mmCIF file of C-alpha atoms in Angstrom:
data_model
loop_
_atom_site.group_PDB
_atom_site.id
_atom_site.type_symbol
_atom_site.label_atom_id
_atom_site.label_comp_id
_atom_site.label_asym_id
_atom_site.label_seq_id
_atom_site.Cartn_x
_atom_site.Cartn_y
_atom_site.Cartn_z
ATOM 1 C CA MET B 203 -0.072 -0.149 -0.042
ATOM 2 C CA ALA B 204 1.190 3.449 -0.894
ATOM 3 C CA PHE B 205 2.224 5.774 1.973
ATOM 4 C CA LEU B 206 1.959 8.691 -0.411
ATOM 5 C CA PHE B 207 -0.167 9.887 -3.401
ATOM 6 C CA SER B 208 2.111 9.973 -6.551
ATOM 7 C CA PRO B 209 1.204 12.817 -9.099
ATOM 8 C CA LYS B 210 -1.746 11.970 -11.733
ATOM 9 C CA SER B 211 0.876 12.603 -14.267
ATOM 10 C CA ARG B 212 3.677 9.973 -14.264
ATOM 11 C CA ALA B 213 7.295 11.033 -14.356
ATOM 12 C CA PHE B 214 8.120 12.521 -17.906
ATOM 13 C CA LYS B 215 11.179 10.964 -19.307
ATOM 14 C CA ASP B 216 13.019 14.319 -19.638
ATOM 15 C CA GLU B 217 11.885 15.573 -16.127
ATOM 16 C CA SER B 218 14.555 16.459 -13.723
ATOM 17 C CA LEU B 219 14.301 14.413 -10.297
ATOM 18 C CA GLU B 220 13.866 17.542 -8.290
ATOM 19 C CA SER B 221 10.955 18.751 -10.466
ATOM 20 C CA TYR B 222 9.163 15.470 -9.819
ATOM 21 C CA LEU B 223 9.532 15.459 -6.056
ATOM 22 C CA LEU B 224 8.132 19.089 -6.002
ATOM 23 C CA ARG B 225 4.909 17.621 -7.635
ATOM 24 C CA VAL B 226 4.958 14.883 -5.128
ATOM 25 C CA VAL B 227 4.943 17.794 -2.554
ATOM 26 C CA ALA B 228 2.038 19.404 -4.157
ATOM 27 C CA GLU B 229 0.140 16.171 -4.662
ATOM 28 C CA ASN B 230 0.217 15.605 -0.803
ATOM 29 C CA PHE B 231 -0.503 18.957 0.370
ATOM 30 C CA PHE B 232 2.809 19.543 1.992
ATOM 31 C CA ASP B 233 3.949 23.318 2.152
ATOM 32 C CA THR B 234 7.485 22.596 1.474
ATOM 33 C CA TYR B 235 9.939 19.859 0.312
ATOM 34 C CA GLU B 236 11.563 19.624 3.788
ATOM 35 C CA GLN B 237 7.898 18.564 5.393
ATOM 36 C CA LEU B 238 7.721 15.927 2.806
ATOM 37 C CA SER B 239 11.332 14.690 3.287
ATOM 38 C CA LEU B 240 10.804 14.622 7.230
ATOM 39 C CA ALA B 241 7.881 12.375 6.562
ATOM 40 C CA ILE B 242 9.589 10.169 4.058
ATOM 41 C CA ARG B 243 12.554 9.706 6.532
ATOM 42 C CA GLU B 244 10.409 8.903 9.298
ATOM 43 C CA GLU B 245 8.957 6.124 7.402
ATOM 44 C CA LEU B 246 12.286 5.144 5.932
ATOM 45 C CA HIS B 247 13.362 4.702 9.467
ATOM 46 C CA GLU B 248 11.232 1.808 9.716
ATOM 47 C CA LEU B 249 11.805 0.222 6.348
ATOM 48 C CA ASP B 250 15.620 0.678 6.252
ATOM 49 C CA PHE B 251 17.527 2.204 9.139
ATOM 50 C CA GLU B 252 20.836 2.586 7.068
ATOM 51 C CA ALA B 253 19.225 4.288 4.143
ATOM 52 C CA HIS B 254 16.904 6.771 5.819
ATOM 53 C CA GLY B 255 19.736 9.095 6.789
ATOM 54 C CA ALA B 256 20.769 8.979 3.073
ATOM 55 C CA PHE B 257 17.593 10.858 2.064
ATOM 56 C CA PRO B 258 18.317 14.602 2.151
ATOM 57 C CA VAL B 259 16.224 17.139 3.732
ATOM 58 C CA ASP B 260 17.389 20.025 1.457
ATOM 59 C CA LEU B 261 16.001 19.780 -2.020
ATOM 60 C CA LYS B 262 19.204 21.117 -3.564
ATOM 61 C CA ARG B 263 21.054 17.985 -2.045
ATOM 62 C CA LEU B 264 18.381 15.606 -3.412
ATOM 63 C CA ASN B 265 20.061 14.218 -6.703
ATOM 64 C CA VAL B 266 22.343 11.168 -6.276
ATOM 65 C CA TYR B 267 25.464 12.928 -7.510
ATOM 66 C CA HIS B 268 25.402 15.276 -4.663
ATOM 67 C CA ALA B 269 26.079 12.249 -2.400
ATOM 68 C CA LYS B 270 29.455 13.017 -0.558
ATOM 69 C CA HIS B 271 30.799 9.678 -0.084
ATOM 70 C CA ASN B 272 28.845 6.838 -1.323
ATOM 71 C CA SER B 273 25.651 7.016 -3.544
ATOM 72 C CA HIS B 274 24.682 3.374 -2.855
ATOM 73 C CA PHE B 275 22.500 4.465 0.395
ATOM 74 C CA ARG B 276 20.884 7.322 -1.853
ATOM 75 C CA MET B 277 19.864 4.869 -4.535
ATOM 76 C CA ARG B 278 18.382 2.579 -1.681
ATOM 77 C CA ALA B 279 16.389 5.397 -0.424
ATOM 78 C CA LEU B 280 15.031 6.311 -3.774
ATOM 79 C CA SER B 281 14.078 2.912 -4.417
ATOM 80 C CA LEU B 282 12.231 2.604 -1.155
ATOM 81 C CA LEU B 283 10.519 6.022 -1.998
ATOM 82 C CA GLU B 284 9.215 4.323 -5.098
ATOM 83 C CA THR B 285 7.695 1.646 -2.993
ATOM 84 C CA LEU B 286 5.998 4.621 -0.713
ATOM 85 C CA LEU B 287 4.719 6.086 -3.885
ATOM 86 C CA ASP B 288 3.443 2.829 -5.479
ATOM 87 C CA LEU B 289 5.764 3.601 -8.416
ATOM 88 C CA PRO B 290 7.327 0.894 -10.914
ATOM 89 C CA PRO B 291 10.950 -0.218 -10.002
ATOM 90 C CA HIS B 292 13.614 2.129 -11.070
ATOM 91 C CA GLU B 293 10.980 5.183 -11.927
ATOM 92 C CA LEU B 294 12.905 7.632 -9.690
ATOM 93 C CA GLN B 295 16.392 6.236 -10.566
ATOM 94 C CA LYS B 296 15.671 6.865 -14.300
ATOM 95 C CA LEU B 297 15.416 10.683 -13.324
ATOM 96 C CA ALA B 298 18.379 10.912 -11.302
ATOM 97 C CA LEU B 299 21.776 12.220 -12.104
ATOM 98 C CA LEU B 300 24.205 9.577 -11.168
ATOM 99 C CA ARG B 301 28.187 9.800 -10.635
ATOM 100 C CA SER B 302 30.053 8.535 -13.718
ATOM 101 C CA SER B 303 33.135 6.451 -13.518
ATOM 102 C CA ARG B 304 34.256 8.207 -16.895
ATOM 103 C CA THR B 305 36.131 11.545 -17.146
ATOM 104 C CA PHE B 306 36.187 14.227 -19.918
ATOM 105 C CA VAL B 307 38.938 16.527 -21.469
ATOM 106 C CA GLY B 308 41.757 16.880 -18.829
ATOM 107 C CA GLY B 309 40.170 14.433 -16.120
ATOM 108 C CA MET B 310 36.913 16.555 -15.572
ATOM 109 C CA SER B 311 34.232 14.758 -13.435
ATOM 110 C CA ALA B 312 31.209 13.372 -15.172
ATOM 111 C CA VAL B 313 27.462 12.402 -14.297
ATOM 112 C CA HIS B 314 25.385 9.808 -16.007
ATOM 113 C CA ARG B 315 21.682 9.929 -17.193
ATOM 114 C CA ASN B 316 20.009 7.276 -19.426
ATOM 115 C CA GLY B 317 23.146 6.209 -21.169
ATOM 116 C CA VAL B 318 24.565 9.614 -21.565
ATOM 117 C CA ASP B 319 27.831 11.117 -19.572
ATOM 118 C CA ILE B 320 27.750 14.727 -19.120
ATOM 119 C CA PRO B 321 30.319 16.914 -17.997
ATOM 120 C CA LEU B 322 29.644 18.093 -14.219
ATOM 121 C CA SER B 323 30.842 21.317 -15.041
ATOM 122 C CA PHE B 324 28.022 21.709 -17.690
ATOM 123 C CA ILE B 325 25.261 21.160 -14.875
ATOM 124 C CA ARG B 326 23.436 24.499 -14.226
ATOM 125 C CA TYR B 327 23.157 25.388 -10.624
ATOM 126 C CA ALA B 328 25.250 28.714 -9.841
ATOM 127 C CA ASP B 329 26.711 31.328 -12.251
ATOM 128 C CA GLU B 330 29.927 32.919 -11.823
ATOM 129 C CA GLU B 331 28.608 35.286 -9.283
ATOM 130 C CA GLY B 332 27.235 32.423 -7.164
ATOM 131 C CA ILE B 333 23.718 33.458 -7.955
ATOM 132 C CA GLU B 334 21.639 30.254 -8.667
ATOM 133 C CA SER B 335 19.537 30.176 -11.609
ATOM 134 C CA VAL B 336 17.661 27.273 -13.685
ATOM 135 C CA PRO B 337 15.872 29.097 -16.818
ATOM 136 C CA ILE B 338 12.752 27.927 -18.025
ATOM 137 C CA CYS B 339 10.461 28.040 -21.104
ATOM 138 C CA PRO B 340 7.286 30.054 -20.357
ATOM 139 C CA GLN B 341 5.440 28.053 -23.111
ATOM 140 C CA CYS B 342 6.650 24.549 -21.957
ATOM 141 C CA ILE B 343 5.631 25.472 -18.436
ATOM 142 C CA LYS B 344 2.107 26.542 -19.957
ATOM 143 C CA GLU B 345 1.688 23.216 -21.620
ATOM 144 C CA ASP B 346 3.089 20.891 -19.135
ATOM 145 C CA PRO B 347 4.227 22.354 -15.679
ATOM 146 C CA TYR B 348 7.324 20.422 -14.801
ATOM 147 C CA ILE B 349 11.071 21.232 -15.450
ATOM 148 C CA ARG B 350 12.870 19.705 -18.179
ATOM 149 C CA GLN B 351 16.328 18.216 -17.112
ATOM 150 C CA ILE B 352 17.828 19.820 -20.503
ATOM 151 C CA TRP B 353 17.259 23.276 -18.771
ATOM 152 C CA HIS B 354 19.878 22.238 -16.091
ATOM 153 C CA LEU B 355 22.611 22.346 -18.833
ATOM 154 C CA LYS B 356 24.511 25.365 -19.308
ATOM 155 C CA PRO B 357 25.127 25.259 -23.169
ATOM 156 C CA ILE B 358 21.274 25.050 -23.528
ATOM 157 C CA ASN B 359 19.701 28.511 -23.794
ATOM 158 C CA ALA B 360 16.870 28.054 -26.262
ATOM 159 C CA CYS B 361 13.794 25.703 -26.419
ATOM 160 C CA ALA B 362 13.900 23.379 -29.261
ATOM 161 C CA LYS B 363 10.187 22.929 -29.425
ATOM 162 C CA HIS B 364 9.041 26.604 -29.339
ATOM 163 C CA GLU B 365 12.325 28.013 -30.709
ATOM 164 C CA CYS B 366 12.290 30.803 -28.085
ATOM 165 C CA GLU B 367 15.035 31.934 -25.575
ATOM 166 C CA LEU B 368 14.940 30.430 -22.214
ATOM 167 C CA LEU B 369 13.938 32.890 -19.419
ATOM 168 C CA HIS B 370 16.790 33.492 -17.034
ATOM 169 C CA GLN B 371 15.018 36.131 -14.809
ATOM 170 C CA CYS B 372 11.765 36.777 -13.562
ATOM 171 C CA PRO B 373 10.057 39.541 -15.641
ATOM 172 C CA GLU B 374 8.581 41.046 -12.553
ATOM 173 C CA CYS B 375 11.244 41.213 -9.980
ATOM 174 C CA GLN B 376 14.264 40.597 -12.268
ATOM 175 C CA LEU B 377 15.832 37.969 -9.774
ATOM 176 C CA PRO B 378 17.176 34.673 -11.183
ATOM 177 C CA ILE B 379 14.645 32.065 -11.784
ATOM 178 C CA ASN B 380 15.350 29.042 -9.882
ATOM 179 C CA TYR B 381 12.627 26.454 -8.814
ATOM 180 C CA ILE B 382 14.945 24.394 -6.419
ATOM 181 C CA GLU B 383 15.327 27.478 -4.325
ATOM 182 C CA ASN B 384 11.649 28.854 -4.758
ATOM 183 C CA GLU B 385 10.075 25.140 -4.340
ATOM 184 C CA SER B 386 7.766 26.302 -7.192
ATOM 185 C CA ILE B 387 7.835 25.133 -10.837
ATOM 186 C CA THR B 388 5.136 27.549 -12.025
ATOM 187 C CA HIS B 389 5.610 30.865 -9.971
ATOM 188 C CA CYS B 390 8.450 32.989 -8.934
ATOM 189 C CA ALA B 391 8.935 33.722 -5.199
ATOM 190 C CA CYS B 392 7.462 37.268 -6.005
ATOM 191 C CA GLY B 393 4.195 35.464 -7.032
ATOM 192 C CA PHE B 394 4.732 36.251 -10.825
ATOM 193 C CA GLU B 395 3.305 33.257 -12.834
ATOM 194 C CA PHE B 396 5.927 32.151 -15.484
ATOM 195 C CA ALA B 397 3.296 30.758 -18.191
ATOM 196 C CA THR B 398 2.270 34.164 -18.751
ATOM 197 C CA ALA B 399 5.693 35.583 -19.486
ATOM 198 C CA LEU B 400 6.736 36.593 -23.068
ATOM 199 C CA SER B 401 9.464 34.834 -24.693
ATOM 200 C CA ALA B 402 11.748 36.211 -27.354
ATOM 201 C CA LYS B 403 12.593 34.299 -30.443
ATOM 202 C CA ALA B 404 16.001 32.363 -30.224
ATOM 203 C CA ASP B 405 19.129 32.323 -32.298
ATOM 204 C CA ASN B 406 18.811 29.576 -34.831
ATOM 205 C CA GLN B 407 22.379 28.018 -33.706
ATOM 206 C CA ALA B 408 21.020 27.843 -30.306
ATOM 207 C CA VAL B 409 17.810 26.195 -31.254
ATOM 208 C CA LEU B 410 19.837 23.580 -33.366
ATOM 209 C CA LEU B 411 22.115 22.647 -30.523
ATOM 210 C CA SER B 412 19.037 22.158 -28.237
ATOM 211 C CA ARG B 413 17.426 20.017 -30.448
ATOM 212 C CA SER B 414 20.559 18.018 -31.614
ATOM 213 C CA LEU B 415 22.447 17.732 -28.518
ATOM 214 C CA PHE B 416 20.967 14.351 -27.372
ATOM 215 C CA ASP B 417 19.095 13.070 -30.418
ATOM 216 C CA GLY B 418 21.554 14.086 -33.357
ATOM 217 C CA ASP B 419 20.686 15.506 -36.819
ATOM 218 C CA ALA B 420 20.326 12.944 -39.654
ATOM 219 C CA LEU B 421 20.897 15.490 -42.113
ATOM 220 C CA SER B 422 23.839 17.265 -40.600
ATOM 221 C CA ASN B 423 27.481 16.703 -41.810
ATOM 222 C CA ASN B 424 28.614 18.543 -38.720
ATOM 223 C CA PRO B 425 30.324 15.909 -36.453
ATOM 224 C CA LEU B 426 29.046 17.771 -33.530
ATOM 225 C CA LEU B 427 25.406 17.410 -34.559
ATOM 226 C CA PHE B 428 25.504 14.432 -36.697
ATOM 227 C CA MET B 429 23.091 11.570 -35.594
ATOM 228 C CA GLY B 430 26.286 8.871 -35.921
ATOM 229 C CA THR B 431 28.204 10.732 -33.223
ATOM 230 C CA SER B 432 26.734 9.573 -29.755
ATOM 231 C CA ALA B 433 25.229 12.238 -27.158
ATOM 232 C CA THR B 434 28.245 11.624 -24.784
ATOM 233 C CA HIS B 435 30.739 12.509 -27.789
ATOM 234 C CA ARG B 436 28.878 15.494 -28.501
ATOM 235 C CA PHE B 437 29.197 16.801 -24.892
ATOM 236 C CA ALA B 438 33.027 15.731 -25.052
ATOM 237 C CA ALA B 439 33.268 18.019 -28.260
ATOM 238 C CA LEU B 440 31.546 21.001 -26.439
ATOM 239 C CA LEU B 441 33.823 20.625 -23.506
ATOM 240 C CA TRP B 442 36.936 20.479 -25.624
ATOM 241 C CA PHE B 443 35.834 23.459 -27.526
ATOM 242 C CA TYR B 444 34.797 25.628 -24.559
ATOM 243 C CA LYS B 445 38.066 24.585 -22.781
ATOM 244 C CA ARG B 446 40.347 25.454 -26.058
ATOM 245 C CA HIS B 447 38.560 28.640 -27.120
ATOM 246 C CA GLU B 448 37.316 29.957 -23.595
ATOM 247 C CA VAL B 449 34.103 31.305 -24.876
ATOM 248 C CA TYR B 450 30.848 32.167 -22.787
ATOM 249 C CA PHE B 451 28.253 29.636 -22.312
ATOM 250 C CA GLU B 452 25.873 32.211 -23.896
ATOM 251 C CA ASP B 453 28.093 32.108 -27.307
ATOM 252 C CA LEU B 454 28.927 28.464 -27.100
ATOM 253 C CA ALA B 455 26.107 27.241 -29.383
ATOM 254 C CA HIS B 456 26.664 29.480 -32.270
ATOM 255 C CA ALA B 457 30.720 29.521 -31.908
ATOM 256 C CA SER B 458 30.707 25.602 -31.438
ATOM 257 C CA ILE B 459 28.556 24.851 -34.464
ATOM 258 C CA SER B 460 30.429 27.451 -36.651
ATOM 259 C CA TYR B 461 33.724 25.763 -35.793
ATOM 260 C CA PHE B 462 32.767 22.176 -36.180
ATOM 261 C CA GLU B 463 30.963 22.985 -39.574
ATOM 262 C CA ASN B 464 34.335 23.189 -41.297
ATOM 263 C CA TRP B 465 35.866 20.240 -39.324
ATOM 264 C CA PRO B 466 38.693 19.441 -39.795
ATOM 265 C CA ILE B 467 39.787 22.210 -42.128
ATOM 266 C CA GLY B 468 39.704 25.009 -39.671
ATOM 267 C CA PHE B 469 41.345 22.998 -37.143
ATOM 268 C CA ASP B 470 44.218 22.101 -39.343
ATOM 269 C CA GLN B 471 44.661 25.761 -40.289
ATOM 270 C CA GLU B 472 44.694 26.741 -36.724
ATOM 271 C CA LEU B 473 47.435 24.148 -35.910
ATOM 272 C CA ASP B 474 49.367 25.251 -39.070
ATOM 273 C CA GLU B 475 49.644 28.650 -37.987
ATOM 274 C CA ILE B 476 51.065 27.749 -34.699
ATOM 275 C CA SER B 477 53.462 25.275 -36.484
ATOM 276 C CA LYS B 478 54.725 28.018 -38.788
ATOM 277 C CA GLY B 479 55.076 30.487 -35.739
ATOM 278 C CA ALA B 480 56.912 28.056 -33.557
ATOM 279 C CA GLU B 481 60.406 28.802 -34.507
ATOM 280 C CA LEU B 482 60.099 32.454 -33.384
ATOM 281 C CA GLY B 483 59.009 31.492 -30.039
ATOM 282 C CA LEU B 484 61.900 28.779 -29.475
ATOM 283 C CA ILE B 485 64.319 29.145 -26.600
ATOM 284 C CA ASP B 486 66.447 26.119 -27.606
ATOM 285 C CA LEU B 487 66.367 23.857 -30.593
ATOM 286 C CA PHE B 488 63.400 21.837 -31.524
ATOM 287 C CA ASN B 489 64.896 18.564 -30.325
ATOM 288 C CA ARG B 490 65.285 20.011 -26.904
ATOM 289 C CA THR B 491 61.910 21.718 -27.014
ATOM 290 C CA SER B 492 58.615 19.986 -25.622
ATOM 291 C CA PHE B 493 55.618 19.726 -27.657
ATOM 292 C CA LYS B 494 53.618 21.399 -24.765
ATOM 293 C CA PHE B 495 55.756 24.405 -24.790
ATOM 294 C CA ILE B 496 54.460 25.112 -28.464
ATOM 295 C CA PHE B 497 50.954 23.518 -28.467
ATOM 296 C CA GLY B 498 50.120 23.411 -25.079
ATOM 297 C CA ASP B 499 47.883 20.456 -23.818
ATOM 298 C CA LEU B 500 46.784 19.803 -27.243
ATOM 299 C CA ILE B 501 47.446 15.955 -27.105
ATOM 300 C CA LEU B 502 46.334 15.378 -23.587
ATOM 301 C CA ASP B 503 43.024 17.169 -24.325
ATOM 302 C CA SER B 504 42.323 15.260 -27.443
ATOM 303 C CA GLN B 505 41.583 12.182 -25.335
ATOM 304 C CA CYS B 506 38.205 13.535 -24.747
ATOM 305 C CA LEU B 507 36.889 10.891 -22.704
ATOM 306 C CA LEU B 508 38.181 8.200 -20.474
ATOM 307 C CA PRO B 509 37.715 5.285 -20.669
ATOM 308 C CA GLU B 510 37.274 5.468 -24.405
ATOM 309 C CA GLY B 511 34.339 3.742 -26.164
ATOM 310 C CA LYS B 512 34.743 1.265 -29.236
ATOM 311 C CA GLU B 513 35.381 4.179 -31.477
ATOM 312 C CA PRO B 514 37.858 6.857 -30.879
ATOM 313 C CA HIS B 515 36.358 10.414 -30.720
ATOM 314 C CA PHE B 516 36.421 12.414 -33.799
ATOM 315 C CA ILE B 517 38.583 15.224 -32.431
ATOM 316 C CA TYR B 518 41.389 12.533 -31.380
ATOM 317 C CA ILE B 519 41.163 11.086 -35.150
ATOM 318 C CA GLY B 520 41.692 14.618 -36.526
ATOM 319 C CA LEU B 521 44.666 15.371 -34.402
ATOM 320 C CA MET B 522 46.228 12.214 -35.177
ATOM 321 C CA LYS B 523 45.785 12.627 -38.995
ATOM 322 C CA TYR B 524 47.311 16.093 -38.580
ATOM 323 C CA ILE B 525 50.214 15.099 -36.553
ATOM 324 C CA CYS B 526 51.062 12.269 -38.839
ATOM 325 C CA LYS B 527 50.973 14.575 -41.835
ATOM 326 C CA LEU B 528 53.107 17.100 -39.750
ATOM 327 C CA VAL B 529 55.865 14.334 -39.333
ATOM 328 C CA GLU B 530 55.708 13.374 -42.909
ATOM 329 C CA SER B 531 56.093 16.895 -44.079
ATOM 330 C CA HIS B 532 59.051 17.554 -42.005
ATOM 331 C CA PRO B 533 61.672 14.857 -42.902
ATOM 332 C CA LYS B 534 64.583 14.378 -40.690
ATOM 333 C CA SER B 535 67.372 16.692 -41.308
ATOM 334 C CA LYS B 536 70.457 18.137 -39.927
ATOM 335 C CA LYS B 537 68.668 21.014 -38.521
ATOM 336 C CA PRO B 538 65.865 19.736 -36.097
ATOM 337 C CA ASN B 539 62.526 20.858 -36.950
ATOM 338 C CA VAL B 540 59.214 20.791 -35.661
ATOM 339 C CA ALA B 541 58.794 17.023 -35.925
ATOM 340 C CA ASP B 542 61.466 16.623 -33.554
ATOM 341 C CA MET B 543 59.991 18.129 -30.607
ATOM 342 C CA LEU B 544 59.955 16.044 -27.388
ATOM 343 C CA VAL B 545 56.381 14.374 -26.009
ATOM 344 C CA SER B 546 56.060 13.337 -22.504
ATOM 345 C CA VAL B 547 55.193 9.791 -21.371
ATOM 346 C CA ALA B 548 51.639 10.925 -20.932
ATOM 347 C CA GLU B 549 51.484 12.383 -24.545
ATOM 348 C CA THR B 550 53.101 9.402 -25.848
ATOM 349 C CA ALA B 551 50.403 7.054 -24.028
ATOM 350 C CA VAL B 552 47.871 9.353 -25.758
ATOM 351 C CA LEU B 553 49.377 9.129 -29.019
ATOM 352 C CA LEU B 554 49.848 5.232 -28.886
ATOM 353 C CA SER B 555 46.452 4.733 -27.242
ATOM 354 C CA THR B 556 48.162 2.672 -24.478
ATOM 355 C CA PRO B 557 48.638 3.063 -20.812
ATOM 356 C CA HIS B 558 51.792 4.777 -19.146
ATOM 357 C CA GLU B 559 53.174 1.253 -18.174
ATOM 358 C CA GLN B 560 53.306 0.080 -21.882
ATOM 359 C CA VAL B 561 55.435 3.471 -22.693
ATOM 360 C CA TYR B 562 57.734 2.820 -19.784
ATOM 361 C CA ARG B 563 58.113 -0.704 -21.160
ATOM 362 C CA LEU B 564 58.815 0.476 -24.574
ATOM 363 C CA TYR B 565 61.469 2.704 -23.176
ATOM 364 C CA GLN B 566 63.066 0.023 -21.184
ATOM 365 C CA ASP B 567 63.328 -2.235 -24.138
ATOM 366 C CA GLY B 568 65.001 0.417 -26.315
ATOM 367 C CA VAL B 569 62.049 0.879 -28.695
ATOM 368 C CA LEU B 570 61.704 4.638 -27.589
ATOM 369 C CA ALA B 571 64.968 6.759 -27.089
ATOM 370 C CA SER B 572 65.067 9.555 -24.574
ATOM 371 C CA GLY B 573 65.924 12.905 -25.630
ATOM 372 C CA TYR B 574 67.883 13.387 -22.399
ATOM 373 C CA ARG B 575 70.076 11.299 -20.427
ATOM 374 C CA GLN B 576 68.182 9.916 -17.560
ATOM 375 C CA LYS B 577 69.573 9.119 -14.077
ATOM 376 C CA MET B 578 69.955 5.550 -12.920
ATOM 377 C CA LYS B 579 67.115 4.046 -11.044
ATOM 378 C CA GLN B 580 64.966 7.132 -11.439
ATOM 379 C CA ARG B 581 61.555 6.660 -13.039
ATOM 380 C CA VAL B 582 61.006 9.265 -16.034
ATOM 381 C CA ASP B 583 58.642 11.979 -15.002
ATOM 382 C CA PRO B 584 55.264 11.273 -16.946
ATOM 383 C CA TYR B 585 54.666 14.974 -17.634
ATOM 384 C CA ILE B 586 58.048 16.181 -18.823
ATOM 385 C CA GLY B 587 59.018 16.038 -22.683
ATOM 386 C CA VAL B 588 61.403 13.134 -23.149
ATOM 387 C CA PHE B 589 60.793 11.167 -26.377
ATOM 388 C CA TYR B 590 61.048 12.414 -29.761
ATOM 389 C CA LEU B 591 57.574 13.118 -31.675
ATOM 390 C CA ARG B 592 58.812 11.728 -34.955
ATOM 391 C CA GLN B 593 59.963 8.455 -33.404
ATOM 392 C CA VAL B 594 56.586 8.007 -31.396
ATOM 393 C CA ILE B 595 54.548 8.530 -34.841
ATOM 394 C CA GLU B 596 56.786 6.373 -36.976
ATOM 395 C CA TYR B 597 56.613 3.636 -34.416
ATOM 396 C CA LYS B 598 52.795 4.154 -34.251
ATOM 397 C CA CYS B 599 52.454 4.084 -38.135
ATOM 398 C CA SER B 600 54.579 0.993 -38.515
ATOM 399 C CA PHE B 601 51.770 -1.075 -36.894
ATOM 400 C CA GLY B 602 48.941 0.324 -39.273
ATOM 401 C CA SER B 603 46.106 2.579 -38.256
ATOM 402 C CA ASP B 604 43.757 -0.244 -37.405
ATOM 403 C CA ARG B 605 45.699 -1.549 -34.586
ATOM 404 C CA GLN B 606 45.146 0.457 -31.510
ATOM 405 C CA GLY B 607 47.291 0.148 -28.507
ATOM 406 C CA MET B 608 49.044 -3.221 -29.425
ATOM 407 C CA TYR B 609 52.756 -2.925 -29.130
ATOM 408 C CA LEU B 610 54.639 -5.191 -26.494
ATOM 409 C CA SER B 611 53.303 -7.706 -24.256
ATOM 410 C CA ALA B 612 53.672 -7.584 -20.521
ATOM 411 C CA TRP B 613 55.945 -10.710 -20.505
#
């Protein structure tokens, strides 16, 4: 028997967990989420003593990824709540954002929902000034009053359905809109009804990103939008672009779509410009200069997702093709050139698609030569340029393009 009434409208597949719980609050005539949570905790205490303390009193701490130590008890608490609401198994867990074991560009944390990994830094909760805001589409609220999970994503600033800009501030009091703080989906704290608000027409690129980020676009040749690119890979590409070009989230849709529309031509031209100007910035010869000194974290950041899926990311593929072409177009000569730069153990591991241990083994077996004389019994620093780029790429190419990470066995 259900302890609580569940909302007449079942949880929508694109609804946020916090939104659904606020609808439970309204259905059961509680004034605040805190009252509901205390009632739930009291009931959970009888059902599962360990899990009851994992159910948060504060709505902003509700989602599973907020769990500080272990999300197991939080998941158990949600499962018990499904029983109290007489919901099908995993109904609430499908709405939750879970901690993901995968990491994005440069080791950045990720959350997981419905088979998609999303950068944690993309989850909208507080802006740069610390003022919480979760924008809404007034027309969506008017049709079905619930919060869409996609509105929690910082790159999203337009409604794909109504092609209008998302509303960030209340038209009445000008305060940031945040249903979690106000505990109201349909109204601002000042009493203004969001469904009555006017919405401006959105930029076409912003609408396109909102429409294609999860589902893809079958007609597009843009690798960021193409249906053949997974949603997780799209997020990885967006984060890579955001980190490399340091654009504002408001401009991210337009800038990223335009950039990847010309992929990889624009990317290659960008790297060509750096290569041509590399000699002007040299302090020492190329064969004593690290790749990072000229190109920054280009190689490390190309590994957009860890662990990788079955298919390498299109950014990684684009970079590998460029570096192979760079080495081919700069043959070895008496005077060191740009292909003779030094790459670190970490960069070599990315280039060869293999663990650090494999790189150390290649070095110990004399396959890779060090650009510097190493001290006896001292491990090579994994982040200092030590191996010649030319040698690493030539070794990689000797195995063919279809043999990823197969070099030396461990015995």
